PDB file of C-alpha atoms in Angstrom:
ATOM      1  CA  MET L   1      94.928 114.504 121.186  1.00  0.00           C
ATOM      2  CA  GLY L   2      93.062 111.256 121.786  1.00  0.00           C
ATOM      3  CA  HIS L   3      90.238 110.710 124.276  1.00  0.00           C
ATOM      4  CA  HIS L   4      91.103 113.499 126.705  1.00  0.00           C
ATOM      5  CA  HIS L   5      89.040 114.953 129.504  1.00  0.00           C
ATOM      6  CA  PRO L   6      87.265 118.167 128.356  1.00  0.00           C
ATOM      7  CA  ALA L   7      89.105 120.180 131.011  1.00  0.00           C
ATOM      8  CA  ALA L   8      92.457 119.095 129.590  1.00  0.00           C
ATOM      9  CA  LEU L   9      91.397 120.120 126.080  1.00  0.00           C
ATOM     10  CA  GLN L  10      90.200 123.471 127.379  1.00  0.00           C
ATOM     11  CA  ARG L  11      93.496 124.022 129.178  1.00  0.00           C
ATOM     12  CA  GLY L  12      95.373 123.230 125.982  1.00  0.00           C
ATOM     13  CA  THR L  13      93.238 125.742 124.125  1.00  0.00           C
ATOM     14  CA  GLU L  14      94.012 128.433 126.695  1.00  0.00           C
ATOM     15  CA  LEU L  15      97.751 127.771 126.450  1.00  0.00           C
ATOM     16  CA  LEU L  16      97.626 127.997 122.654  1.00  0.00           C
ATOM     17  CA  ALA L  17      95.690 131.243 122.882  1.00  0.00           C
ATOM     18  CA  ARG L  18      98.174 132.675 125.377  1.00  0.00           C
ATOM     19  CA  ALA L  19     101.083 131.725 123.117  1.00  0.00           C
ATOM     20  CA  ALA L  20      99.390 133.519 120.239  1.00  0.00           C
ATOM     21  CA  GLN L  21      99.574 136.832 122.093  1.00  0.00           C
ATOM     22  CA  VAL L  22     103.195 137.182 120.954  1.00  0.00           C
ATOM     23  CA  PRO L  23     103.110 139.894 118.263  1.00  0.00           C
ATOM     24  CA  PRO L  24     103.843 138.498 114.779  1.00  0.00           C
ATOM     25  CA  ALA L  25     106.463 141.215 114.273  1.00  0.00           C
ATOM     26  CA  VAL L  26     108.783 139.608 116.815  1.00  0.00           C
ATOM     27  CA  ILE L  27     108.804 136.252 115.024  1.00  0.00           C
ATOM     28  CA  SER L  28     112.192 135.669 113.452  1.00  0.00           C
ATOM     29  CA  ASP L  29     114.689 132.879 112.968  1.00  0.00           C
ATOM     30  CA  SER L  30     116.666 134.213 115.931  1.00  0.00           C
ATOM     31  CA  SER L  31     113.738 134.287 118.361  1.00  0.00           C
ATOM     32  CA  LEU L  32     111.701 131.199 117.459  1.00  0.00           C
ATOM     33  CA  LEU L  33     112.950 128.210 115.522  1.00  0.00           C
ATOM     34  CA  ASP L  34     110.922 127.107 112.518  1.00  0.00           C
ATOM     35  CA  LEU L  35     110.648 123.724 114.171  1.00  0.00           C
ATOM     36  CA  HIS L  36     108.682 125.208 117.061  1.00  0.00           C
ATOM     37  CA  LEU L  37     106.464 127.325 114.828  1.00  0.00           C
ATOM     38  CA  GLY L  38     105.574 124.310 112.698  1.00  0.00           C
ATOM     39  CA  GLN L  39     104.863 122.174 115.733  1.00  0.00           C
ATOM     40  CA  TRP L  40     102.725 124.944 117.224  1.00  0.00           C
ATOM     41  CA  TYR L  41     100.555 125.022 114.112  1.00  0.00           C
ATOM     42  CA  LEU L  42     100.059 121.252 114.109  1.00  0.00           C
ATOM     43  CA  ALA L  43      99.095 121.407 117.789  1.00  0.00           C
ATOM     44  CA  TRP L  44      96.658 124.240 117.024  1.00  0.00           C
ATOM     45  CA  LEU L  45      95.183 122.312 114.099  1.00  0.00           C
ATOM     46  CA  GLY L  46      94.801 119.189 116.218  1.00  0.00           C
ATOM     47  CA  ASN L  47      93.119 121.184 118.962  1.00  0.00           C
ATOM     48  CA  ARG L  48      90.742 122.758 116.450  1.00  0.00           C
ATOM     49  CA  LEU L  49      89.776 119.409 114.943  1.00  0.00           C
ATOM     50  CA  GLU L  50      89.458 117.476 118.188  1.00  0.00           C
ATOM     51  CA  ASN L  51      87.964 120.209 120.361  1.00  0.00           C
ATOM     52  CA  SER L  52      85.117 121.155 118.033  1.00  0.00           C
ATOM     53  CA  SER L  53      82.658 121.333 120.928  1.00  0.00           C
ATOM     54  CA  THR L  54      84.071 124.730 121.914  1.00  0.00           C
ATOM     55  CA  PRO L  55      85.176 126.360 118.624  1.00  0.00           C
ATOM     56  CA  ALA L  56      84.704 129.912 119.877  1.00  0.00           C
ATOM     57  CA  ALA L  57      87.007 129.378 122.838  1.00  0.00           C
ATOM     58  CA  ALA L  58      89.593 127.730 120.602  1.00  0.00           C
ATOM     59  CA  GLY L  59      89.762 130.414 117.967  1.00  0.00           C
ATOM     60  CA  SER L  60      88.547 133.795 119.185  1.00  0.00           C
ATOM     61  CA  LYS L  61      91.654 134.726 121.218  1.00  0.00           C
ATOM     62  CA  ILE L  62      94.234 133.704 118.649  1.00  0.00           C
ATOM     63  CA  ASP L  63      95.787 136.322 116.393  1.00  0.00           C
ATOM     64  CA  GLN L  64      95.163 135.175 112.813  1.00  0.00           C
ATOM     65  CA  ALA L  65      98.491 136.670 111.707  1.00  0.00           C
ATOM     66  CA  TRP L  66     100.243 134.299 114.114  1.00  0.00           C
ATOM     67  CA  VAL L  67      98.274 131.311 112.850  1.00  0.00           C
ATOM     68  CA  ASP L  68      99.040 132.233 109.226  1.00  0.00           C
ATOM     69  CA  LYS L  69     102.761 132.600 109.954  1.00  0.00           C
ATOM     70  CA  CYS L  70     102.938 129.231 111.714  1.00  0.00           C
ATOM     71  CA  CYS L  71     100.920 127.597 108.932  1.00  0.00           C
ATOM     72  CA  GLN L  72     103.356 128.906 106.334  1.00  0.00           C
ATOM     73  CA  VAL L  73     106.313 127.517 108.264  1.00  0.00           C
ATOM     74  CA  ALA L  74     104.562 124.175 108.834  1.00  0.00           C
ATOM     75  CA  ARG L  75     103.875 123.856 105.109  1.00  0.00           C
ATOM     76  CA  HIS L  76     107.483 124.623 104.208  1.00  0.00           C
ATOM     77  CA  ARG L  77     108.784 122.077 106.706  1.00  0.00           C
ATOM     78  CA  ALA L  78     106.325 119.410 105.567  1.00  0.00           C
ATOM     79  CA  VAL L  79     107.198 119.826 101.879  1.00  0.00           C
ATOM     80  CA  SER L  80     110.942 119.869 102.643  1.00  0.00           C
ATOM     81  CA  GLN L  81     110.761 116.751 104.789  1.00  0.00           C
ATOM     82  CA  GLN L  82     108.678 114.960 102.166  1.00  0.00           C
ATOM     83  CA  CYS L  83     111.641 115.026  99.792  1.00  0.00           C
ATOM     84  CA  GLY L  84     113.379 112.662 102.219  1.00  0.00           C
ATOM     85  CA  MET L  85     116.135 110.257 101.386  1.00  0.00           C
ATOM     86  CA  ALA L  86     116.712 108.741  97.960  1.00  0.00           C
ATOM     87  CA  ALA L  87     115.683 105.274  99.129  1.00  0.00           C
ATOM     88  CA  SER L  88     112.353 106.579 100.417  1.00  0.00           C
ATOM     89  CA  SER L  89     111.773 108.387  97.122  1.00  0.00           C
ATOM     90  CA  ARG L  90     112.378 105.192  95.158  1.00  0.00           C
ATOM     91  CA  LEU L  91     109.976 103.285  97.405  1.00  0.00           C
ATOM     92  CA  HIS L  92     107.316 105.961  96.881  1.00  0.00           C
ATOM     93  CA  SER L  93     107.818 105.857  93.109  1.00  0.00           C
ATOM     94  CA  ASN L  94     107.547 102.080  93.036  1.00  0.00           C
ATOM     95  CA  VAL L  95     104.339 102.013  95.083  1.00  0.00           C
ATOM     96  CA  SER L  96     102.812 104.879  93.097  1.00  0.00           C
ATOM     97  CA  ALA L  97     103.546 103.132  89.792  1.00  0.00           C
ATOM     98  CA  GLU L  98     101.974  99.914  91.064  1.00  0.00           C
ATOM     99  CA  VAL L  99      98.872 101.780  92.284  1.00  0.00           C
ATOM    100  CA  ARG L 100      98.463 103.304  88.828  1.00  0.00           C
ATOM    101  CA  ARG L 101      98.839  99.923  87.154  1.00  0.00           C
ATOM    102  CA  LEU L 102      96.254  98.417  89.483  1.00  0.00           C
ATOM    103  CA  LEU L 103      93.625 101.172  89.182  1.00  0.00           C
ATOM    104  CA  GLY L 104      94.108 102.124  85.545  1.00  0.00           C
ATOM    105  CA  ARG L 105      93.707 105.512  83.886  1.00  0.00           C
ATOM    106  CA  SER L 106      90.104 105.951  84.972  1.00  0.00           C
ATOM    107  CA  GLU L 107      91.099 106.586  88.612  1.00  0.00           C
ATOM    108  CA  LEU L 108      92.840 109.859  89.500  1.00  0.00           C
ATOM    109  CA  VAL L 109      96.029 109.238  91.493  1.00  0.00           C
ATOM    110  CA  GLN L 110      97.880 112.224  92.967  1.00  0.00           C
ATOM    111  CA  ASP L 111     101.368 112.172  94.468  1.00  0.00           C
ATOM    112  CA  GLU L 112     102.382 114.417  97.370  1.00  0.00           C
ATOM    113  CA  LEU L 113      99.024 116.101  97.811  1.00  0.00           C
ATOM    114  CA  VAL L 114      99.026 118.932 100.373  1.00  0.00           C
ATOM    115  CA  ILE L 115      96.039 118.877 102.751  1.00  0.00           C
ATOM    116  CA  GLU L 116      95.157 121.740 105.128  1.00  0.00           C
ATOM    117  CA  ASP L 117      98.252 123.591 103.864  1.00  0.00           C
ATOM    118  CA  CYS L 118     100.669 121.519 105.962  1.00  0.00           C
ATOM    119  CA  LEU L 119      99.909 117.786 105.721  1.00  0.00           C
ATOM    120  CA  VAL L 120     101.726 116.314 102.723  1.00  0.00           C
ATOM    121  CA  VAL L 121     100.533 112.820 101.861  1.00  0.00           C
ATOM    122  CA  ASP L 122     102.344 110.346  99.636  1.00  0.00           C
ATOM    123  CA  ILE L 123      99.544 109.089  97.379  1.00  0.00           C
ATOM    124  CA  ALA L 124      95.941 110.306  97.225  1.00  0.00           C
ATOM    125  CA  LEU L 125      92.875 108.843  95.545  1.00  0.00           C
ATOM    126  CA  PRO L 126      90.568 111.883  95.732  1.00  0.00           C
ATOM    127  CA  ARG L 127      87.426 110.249  94.328  1.00  0.00           C
ATOM    128  CA  LEU L 128      87.618 107.475  96.917  1.00  0.00           C
ATOM    129  CA  HIS L 129      88.815 109.877  99.615  1.00  0.00           C
ATOM    130  CA  VAL L 130      91.641 107.473 100.375  1.00  0.00           C
ATOM    131  CA  LEU L 131      95.287 108.195 101.163  1.00  0.00           C
ATOM    132  CA  ILE L 132      98.179 105.759 100.887  1.00  0.00           C
ATOM    133  CA  GLU L 133     101.143 106.583 103.069  1.00  0.00           C
ATOM    134  CA  VAL L 134     104.408 104.913 102.020  1.00  0.00           C
ATOM    135  CA  ASP L 135     106.207 104.303 105.302  1.00  0.00           C
ATOM    136  CA  GLY L 136     109.967 103.933 105.143  1.00  0.00           C
ATOM    137  CA  SER L 137     112.129 103.005 108.124  1.00  0.00           C
ATOM    138  CA  SER L 138     112.265 106.612 109.391  1.00  0.00           C
ATOM    139  CA  HIS L 139     108.545 106.418 110.225  1.00  0.00           C
ATOM    140  CA  PHE L 140     109.123 103.712 112.832  1.00  0.00           C
ATOM    141  CA  ILE L 141     110.648 103.302 116.259  1.00  0.00           C
ATOM    142  CA  THR L 142     111.851 100.091 117.871  1.00  0.00           C
ATOM    143  CA  ARG L 143     109.972  98.942 120.964  1.00  0.00           C
ATOM    144  CA  LEU L 144     112.172  97.683 123.790  1.00  0.00           C
ATOM    145  CA  ARG L 145     111.127  94.367 125.312  1.00  0.00           C
ATOM    146  CA  GLY L 146     112.429  91.865 127.833  1.00  0.00           C
ATOM    147  CA  ALA L 147     114.842  89.076 126.923  1.00  0.00           C
ATOM    148  CA  ALA L 148     112.103  86.415 126.789  1.00  0.00           C
ATOM    149  CA  VAL L 149     110.083  88.413 124.276  1.00  0.00           C
ATOM    150  CA  GLU L 150     113.185  89.295 122.298  1.00  0.00           C
ATOM    151  CA  ALA L 151     113.936  85.595 121.810  1.00  0.00           C
ATOM    152  CA  THR L 152     110.540  84.755 120.320  1.00  0.00           C
ATOM    153  CA  ALA L 153     109.610  87.878 118.346  1.00  0.00           C
ATOM    154  CA  SER L 154     110.781  88.761 114.847  1.00  0.00           C
ATOM    155  CA  LYS L 155     112.532  92.035 114.139  1.00  0.00           C
ATOM    156  CA  ASP L 156     109.451  93.482 112.432  1.00  0.00           C
ATOM    157  CA  GLN L 157     107.319  92.787 115.509  1.00  0.00           C
ATOM    158  CA  HIS L 158     109.445  95.257 117.468  1.00  0.00           C
ATOM    159  CA  LEU L 159     108.558  98.124 115.133  1.00  0.00           C
ATOM    160  CA  GLU L 160     105.921 100.716 115.910  1.00  0.00           C
ATOM    161  CA  LEU L 161     104.823 103.788 113.971  1.00  0.00           C
ATOM    162  CA  CYS L 162     106.404 106.900 115.476  1.00  0.00           C
ATOM    163  CA  GLY L 163     104.335 109.489 117.320  1.00  0.00           C
ATOM    164  CA  ALA L 164     104.558 112.155 114.604  1.00  0.00           C
ATOM    165  CA  SER L 165     103.222 109.762 111.955  1.00  0.00           C
ATOM    166  CA  LYS L 166     100.420 108.565 114.252  1.00  0.00           C
ATOM    167  CA  PHE L 167      99.403 112.156 114.962  1.00  0.00           C
ATOM    168  CA  LYS L 168      99.424 113.048 111.258  1.00  0.00           C
ATOM    169  CA  ARG L 169      97.125 110.083 110.517  1.00  0.00           C
ATOM    170  CA  ARG L 170      94.745 111.044 113.264  1.00  0.00           C
ATOM    171  CA  LEU L 171      94.475 114.556 111.813  1.00  0.00           C
ATOM    172  CA  LEU L 172      93.851 113.157 108.334  1.00  0.00           C
ATOM    173  CA  GLN L 173      91.142 110.842 109.650  1.00  0.00           C
ATOM    174  CA  ARG L 174      89.522 113.774 111.457  1.00  0.00           C
ATOM    175  CA  LEU L 175      89.464 115.556 108.102  1.00  0.00           C
ATOM    176  CA  GLY L 176      87.477 112.667 106.624  1.00  0.00           C
ATOM    177  CA  TRP L 177      90.192 110.703 104.815  1.00  0.00           C
ATOM    178  CA  GLN L 178      90.697 106.940 104.984  1.00  0.00           C
ATOM    179  CA  VAL L 179      94.388 106.225 105.472  1.00  0.00           C
ATOM    180  CA  ARG L 180      96.148 103.087 104.260  1.00  0.00           C
ATOM    181  CA  SER L 181      99.795 102.217 104.895  1.00  0.00           C
ATOM    182  CA  VAL L 182     102.420 100.459 102.774  1.00  0.00           C
ATOM    183  CA  GLU L 183     105.342  99.596 105.041  1.00  0.00           C
ATOM    184  CA  TRP L 184     108.805  99.312 103.549  1.00  0.00           C
ATOM    185  CA  HIS L 185     109.670  95.936 105.093  1.00  0.00           C
ATOM    186  CA  THR L 186     106.434  94.399 103.815  1.00  0.00           C
ATOM    187  CA  TRP L 187     106.954  95.805 100.315  1.00  0.00           C
ATOM    188  CA  GLN L 188     110.504  94.459 100.185  1.00  0.00           C
ATOM    189  CA  ARG L 189     109.289  90.945 100.889  1.00  0.00           C
ATOM    190  CA  LEU L 190     106.918  91.043  97.908  1.00  0.00           C
ATOM    191  CA  GLY L 191     109.138  89.748  95.143  1.00  0.00           C
ATOM    192  CA  SER L 192     106.938  90.227  92.072  1.00  0.00           C
ATOM    193  CA  ASN L 193     104.578  92.773  90.565  1.00  0.00           C
ATOM    194  CA  ALA L 194     101.760  90.267  90.966  1.00  0.00           C
ATOM    195  CA  GLN L 195     102.381  89.978  94.718  1.00  0.00           C
ATOM    196  CA  ARG L 196     102.580  93.753  95.121  1.00  0.00           C
ATOM    197  CA  SER L 197      99.424  94.259  93.108  1.00  0.00           C
ATOM    198  CA  GLN L 198      97.633  91.715  95.295  1.00  0.00           C
ATOM    199  CA  HIS L 199      98.866  93.471  98.441  1.00  0.00           C
ATOM    200  CA  LEU L 200      97.503  96.813  97.225  1.00  0.00           C
ATOM    201  CA  ARG L 201      94.245  95.193  96.148  1.00  0.00           C
ATOM    202  CA  GLN L 202      93.783  93.872  99.682  1.00  0.00           C
ATOM    203  CA  LEU L 203      94.570  97.284 101.189  1.00  0.00           C
ATOM    204  CA  LEU L 204      91.972  98.965  99.003  1.00  0.00           C
ATOM    205  CA  ALA L 205      89.326  96.228  99.050  1.00  0.00           C
ATOM    206  CA  SER L 206      87.226  97.911 101.741  1.00  0.00           C
ATOM    207  CA  VAL L 207      86.897 101.114  99.688  1.00  0.00           C
ATOM    208  CA  GLY L 208      85.797  99.417  96.494  1.00  0.00           C
ATOM    209  CA  ALA L 209      88.933 100.012  94.442  1.00  0.00           C
TER     210      ALA L 209
END
């Protein structure tokens, strides 16, 4: 969904529209997995946001009942996945508490805000239109490199945000949000509240927090 040729975007739109011809009545757990329905909706949303030059072609052929069904499934999956592991929950709580200490009571801070019915974000600052995603280890993949690079690079340098997280951020940015990231390995290295507060202050400096 990046800088694609218009013909490729149009082809994607046509495939989405063709898929939507399946009558909603046949959708069931036995015929289509929730995973596929949720992914279909995210693909449709991405196509809608990034192919705005031809909105009529993108939307006119798609059965709204199908879109609504897939949106419902995508929301359920997103909320369920957001619960995550206990360690991730503790990390989120720690970062959220530090954000509140830094910004004070005058700034509204919302946890697990749902955007576009299916994008659940960790921490939102609505007035500033800023999101803070708390990225645990499950959000990353390890890049494979040659032996020479392996010998000189640290473990953290091999990490890269996974495709699903990158795609989610791109959608959020298309929706007008500024996205900031707090990575678990960075947070762990900050040994005091003062260091963590300074780290957050630097993250938010460009938005005037």
